[in-house]
Short mmCIF file of C-alpha atoms and ligand atoms in Angstrom, two decimals:
data_model
loop_
_atom_site.label_atom_id
_atom_site.label_comp_id
_atom_site.label_asym_id
_atom_site.label_seq_id
_atom_site.Cartn_x
_atom_site.Cartn_y
_atom_site.Cartn_z
CA MET U 1 36.48 42.45 0.19
CA ILE U 2 36.86 46.09 1.27
CA GLY U 3 40.33 47.38 2.15
CA ILE U 4 40.94 50.04 4.78
CA ILE U 5 44.29 51.76 5.22
CA GLY U 6 45.06 54.26 7.97
CA ALA U 7 48.42 55.83 8.73
CA MET U 8 48.28 55.56 12.51
CA ASP U 9 46.89 53.25 15.18
CA ILE U 10 44.37 55.91 16.28
CA GLU U 11 42.93 55.73 12.75
CA VAL U 12 42.46 51.95 12.57
CA ASP U 13 42.53 50.31 16.02
CA GLY U 14 38.85 51.06 16.67
CA ILE U 15 38.00 49.37 13.36
CA LYS U 16 40.16 46.30 13.99
CA SER U 17 38.61 45.84 17.43
CA GLU U 18 35.13 45.56 15.83
CA MET U 19 36.22 42.82 13.43
CA GLN U 20 35.39 39.17 13.97
CA GLU U 21 37.01 35.96 12.73
CA THR U 22 40.27 37.83 12.21
CA GLU U 23 43.37 36.50 10.52
CA ILE U 24 46.59 38.53 10.63
CA LYS U 25 49.29 38.37 7.99
CA ASN U 26 52.52 40.33 8.43
CA ILE U 27 54.08 41.44 5.15
CA ALA U 28 57.01 43.87 4.90
CA GLY U 29 56.58 44.59 8.61
CA LEU U 30 52.93 45.60 8.19
CA ASP U 31 50.01 43.74 9.79
CA PHE U 32 47.10 43.05 7.45
CA VAL U 33 44.05 42.14 9.54
CA LYS U 34 41.39 40.32 7.55
CA GLY U 35 38.00 39.61 9.04
CA ASN U 36 34.30 40.30 9.22
CA LEU U 37 33.33 43.90 9.93
CA GLY U 38 29.57 44.34 10.27
CA GLY U 39 29.00 41.36 7.97
CA VAL U 40 31.43 42.61 5.32
CA GLU U 41 34.70 40.88 4.45
CA THR U 42 37.31 43.53 5.21
CA VAL U 43 41.07 43.89 5.41
CA VAL U 44 42.58 46.64 7.57
CA ALA U 45 46.18 47.85 7.74
CA ARG U 46 48.13 50.62 9.46
CA CYS U 47 50.64 51.90 6.93
CA ASN U 48 52.53 54.53 9.01
CA PRO U 49 52.74 58.18 7.88
CA GLY U 50 54.12 59.27 4.53
CA LYS U 51 53.66 58.54 0.85
CA VAL U 52 56.08 55.63 0.44
CA ASN U 53 54.71 53.84 3.52
CA ALA U 54 51.18 54.37 2.19
CA ALA U 55 51.98 53.27 -1.37
CA ALA U 56 53.82 50.12 -0.28
CA CYS U 57 50.92 49.14 1.97
CA ALA U 58 48.33 49.79 -0.75
CA GLN U 59 50.23 47.77 -3.35
CA ILE U 60 50.65 44.81 -0.98
CA MET U 61 46.94 44.98 -0.13
CA ALA U 62 46.04 45.08 -3.83
CA LEU U 63 48.14 42.04 -4.70
CA GLU U 64 47.42 39.98 -1.59
CA TYR U 65 43.69 40.66 -1.11
CA ASN U 66 42.39 42.03 -4.43
CA PRO U 67 39.91 44.42 -2.69
CA GLU U 68 37.03 45.85 -4.71
CA LEU U 69 37.40 49.19 -2.89
CA ILE U 70 40.05 50.80 -0.68
CA ILE U 71 39.11 53.48 1.86
CA ASN U 72 41.64 55.73 3.57
CA PRO U 73 40.16 57.22 6.75
CA GLY U 74 42.08 59.51 9.09
CA VAL U 75 42.97 63.03 10.07
CA ALA U 76 44.15 66.05 8.06
CA GLY U 77 45.02 69.69 8.31
CA GLY U 78 42.14 71.89 7.18
CA ILE U 79 42.77 74.47 4.45
CA GLY U 80 40.80 77.68 4.04
CA GLU U 81 38.72 79.76 6.42
CA GLY U 82 35.60 77.64 6.02
CA VAL U 83 37.25 74.40 7.15
CA LYS U 84 37.28 73.90 10.93
CA ILE U 85 38.68 71.38 13.40
CA GLY U 86 36.09 68.60 13.73
CA ASP U 87 34.82 68.89 10.13
CA LEU U 88 34.99 66.00 7.67
CA ILE U 89 36.33 66.27 4.14
CA VAL U 90 35.06 63.54 1.84
CA GLY U 91 37.63 63.33 -0.94
CA GLU U 92 36.53 64.43 -4.40
CA SER U 93 40.03 63.75 -5.61
CA CYS U 94 43.55 63.45 -4.25
CA ILE U 95 46.68 65.21 -5.49
CA GLN U 96 50.35 64.80 -4.58
CA TYR U 97 51.26 68.48 -4.21
CA ASP U 98 54.98 67.79 -3.73
CA MET U 99 55.34 65.87 -7.02
CA ASP U 100 57.05 68.63 -8.95
CA THR U 101 58.69 68.43 -12.37
CA SER U 102 57.63 71.99 -13.20
CA ALA U 103 61.25 72.89 -14.03
CA LEU U 104 60.80 70.55 -17.00
CA GLY U 105 57.55 72.20 -18.08
CA ASP U 106 55.01 69.96 -16.32
CA PRO U 107 52.27 71.31 -14.06
CA VAL U 108 52.95 70.78 -10.32
CA GLY U 109 51.42 67.49 -9.18
CA PHE U 110 51.79 65.87 -12.63
CA ILE U 111 52.39 62.13 -12.31
CA SER U 112 54.79 60.98 -15.00
CA GLY U 113 53.85 57.69 -16.59
CA LEU U 114 50.17 58.12 -15.83
CA GLY U 115 49.80 61.62 -17.25
CA VAL U 116 47.40 62.84 -14.55
CA ILE U 117 47.47 65.26 -11.62
CA GLU U 118 44.23 64.35 -9.82
CA PHE U 119 43.12 60.91 -8.74
CA PRO U 120 39.32 61.06 -8.48
CA CYS U 121 37.59 59.29 -5.60
CA ALA U 122 34.74 56.84 -6.27
CA LYS U 123 31.78 59.22 -6.49
CA GLU U 124 28.83 57.00 -5.61
CA THR U 125 30.56 55.35 -2.68
CA ALA U 126 31.74 58.74 -1.41
CA ALA U 127 28.15 60.03 -1.59
CA LYS U 128 26.85 57.07 0.48
CA ILE U 129 29.56 57.62 3.08
CA LYS U 130 28.84 61.35 3.15
CA ALA U 131 25.15 60.71 3.86
CA GLU U 132 26.09 58.55 6.86
CA ALA U 133 28.69 61.10 8.01
CA GLU U 134 26.03 63.79 8.16
CA LYS U 135 24.29 61.78 10.89
CA ILE U 136 27.49 61.34 12.90
CA TYR U 137 29.51 64.55 12.66
CA ASP U 138 28.87 67.63 14.79
CA GLY U 139 31.04 69.67 12.43
CA GLN U 140 30.51 70.27 8.72
CA VAL U 141 30.70 67.45 6.20
CA MET U 142 32.09 68.64 2.87
CA ASP U 143 33.33 67.26 -0.42
CA GLY U 144 36.73 68.55 -1.36
CA ILE U 145 40.13 68.11 -2.90
CA ILE U 146 42.68 66.57 -0.54
CA VAL U 147 46.37 67.19 -1.15
CA THR U 148 49.18 64.93 -0.03
CA GLY U 149 52.87 65.51 0.61
CA ASP U 150 55.67 64.20 2.77
CA LYS U 151 55.45 67.07 5.24
CA PHE U 152 53.39 67.98 8.29
CA VAL U 153 52.16 71.41 7.22
CA SER U 154 52.24 74.10 9.91
CA ASP U 155 52.44 77.26 7.88
CA GLY U 156 49.56 79.53 6.85
CA GLU U 157 51.35 80.64 3.69
CA VAL U 158 51.82 77.06 2.50
CA CYS U 159 48.09 76.50 3.12
CA LEU U 160 47.20 79.53 1.04
CA LYS U 161 49.37 78.25 -1.79
CA LEU U 162 47.77 74.78 -1.64
CA LYS U 163 44.35 76.42 -1.77
CA GLU U 164 45.25 78.69 -4.70
CA GLN U 165 47.19 76.08 -6.63
CA PHE U 166 44.89 73.07 -6.21
CA GLY U 167 41.65 74.29 -4.57
CA ALA U 168 42.53 72.05 -1.60
CA LYS U 169 40.36 71.75 1.51
CA ALA U 170 42.71 69.46 3.43
CA CYS U 171 46.33 68.36 3.47
CA GLU U 172 47.83 65.15 4.78
CA MET U 173 50.53 62.62 3.99
CA GLU U 174 48.99 59.47 2.47
CA SER U 175 45.79 59.63 0.42
CA GLY U 176 47.40 60.84 -2.83
CA ALA U 177 49.83 57.92 -2.70
CA ILE U 178 47.12 55.33 -1.97
CA ALA U 179 44.89 56.84 -4.67
CA HIS U 180 47.83 56.61 -7.11
CA VAL U 181 48.33 52.90 -6.38
CA CYS U 182 44.57 52.25 -6.60
CA TYR U 183 44.50 54.00 -10.00
CA MET U 184 47.35 51.81 -11.25
CA ASN U 185 45.51 48.68 -10.05
CA ASN U 186 42.02 49.75 -11.16
CA ILE U 187 40.67 49.73 -7.61
CA PRO U 188 38.03 52.33 -6.64
CA PHE U 189 39.26 54.55 -3.81
CA VAL U 190 37.78 56.94 -1.24
CA ALA U 191 39.63 59.27 1.17
CA LEU U 192 37.88 60.48 4.34
CA ARG U 193 39.63 63.04 6.51
CA SER U 194 38.56 64.52 9.84
CA ILE U 195 40.18 67.87 10.48
CA SER U 196 42.58 67.83 13.45
CA ASP U 197 44.24 71.25 12.89
CA ASN U 198 44.35 74.09 10.41
CA ALA U 199 47.84 73.36 9.03
CA ASN U 200 48.86 76.85 10.18
CA ASP U 201 51.15 78.19 12.91
CA ASP U 202 48.87 76.62 15.57
CA ALA U 203 49.00 73.15 13.99
CA SER U 204 51.78 71.77 16.18
CA VAL U 205 49.66 72.54 19.26
CA ASP U 206 46.23 71.74 17.78
CA TYR U 207 47.23 68.40 16.26
CA PRO U 208 48.24 66.69 19.53
CA THR U 209 45.14 68.16 21.18
CA PHE U 210 42.55 67.15 18.57
CA ALA U 211 43.96 64.27 16.46
CA LYS U 212 42.65 61.48 18.70
CA ALA U 213 39.07 62.74 18.74
CA ALA U 214 39.16 63.55 15.01
CA ALA U 215 40.47 60.06 14.19
CA ALA U 216 37.80 58.49 16.42
CA LYS U 217 35.16 60.11 14.20
CA THR U 218 36.38 58.46 10.98
CA VAL U 219 36.62 55.17 12.90
CA GLU U 220 32.99 55.61 14.01
CA LEU U 221 32.00 56.47 10.44
CA ILE U 222 33.67 53.41 8.90
CA ASN U 223 32.08 51.10 11.47
CA ALA U 224 28.66 52.65 10.80
CA VAL U 225 28.83 52.68 7.01
CA ILE U 226 30.71 49.49 6.12
CA ASP U 227 27.54 47.46 5.48
CA LYS U 228 25.96 50.25 3.40
CA ILE U 229 28.59 50.61 0.65
N1 LIG A 1 47.60 65.41 9.21
C1 LIG A 1 46.92 66.10 10.15
N2 LIG A 1 47.29 67.39 10.14
C2 LIG A 1 48.24 67.52 9.18
C3 LIG A 1 49.01 68.61 8.72
N3 LIG A 1 48.86 69.81 9.23
N4 LIG A 1 49.90 68.37 7.73
C4 LIG A 1 50.04 67.14 7.21
N5 LIG A 1 49.34 66.08 7.61
C5 LIG A 1 48.44 66.27 8.59
#
């Protein structure tokens, strides 16, 4: 069983609509759609934006479906000059940039209890997905660090800081939380993020303009690659 979690309908509806023999279970107000996607047993859920929404959804999925892999497709703000709207960032690792106990001497992003900052994505699976993405994307397909926080970033200076502090190529609001839950449950995890904006002063205009098309690309990618991973 492969698990797929997206924050918004635009990130998962086009996957759900390709599934056959579906069974829906509603838990904690979230629909978990289990079925056959391209011959692969899959469970798909929309978690809603933000880290707590994402973590709750991932933990329910882990306990209820015991997936062997969880993928988090969706959109993100691009960080750095080389990352453009329409590109894909295949997660190398995910970091919660707003987890901050630095006043107590910890590095920013340090996850108490687990003793880590970065949650690495499953390398071999990410490489297979990247190879498929290269056939599908018009923009660049890049590996990179994805950072997560409970904020829609629309500030060039924040972007610069996220780049300097973590080497981030994209920022969003869920993957670090899902990766954290996967780590706790020993489930391999991959984050895939199409760039919808540059997380700068233009982001509030770019996001509503480009998010739908960017999300459609990760949907297309999941549907194309599901039977190859
Ligand atoms: N998802 C897409 N764009 C984003 C941004 N700029 N900040 C946070 N999450 C995002």
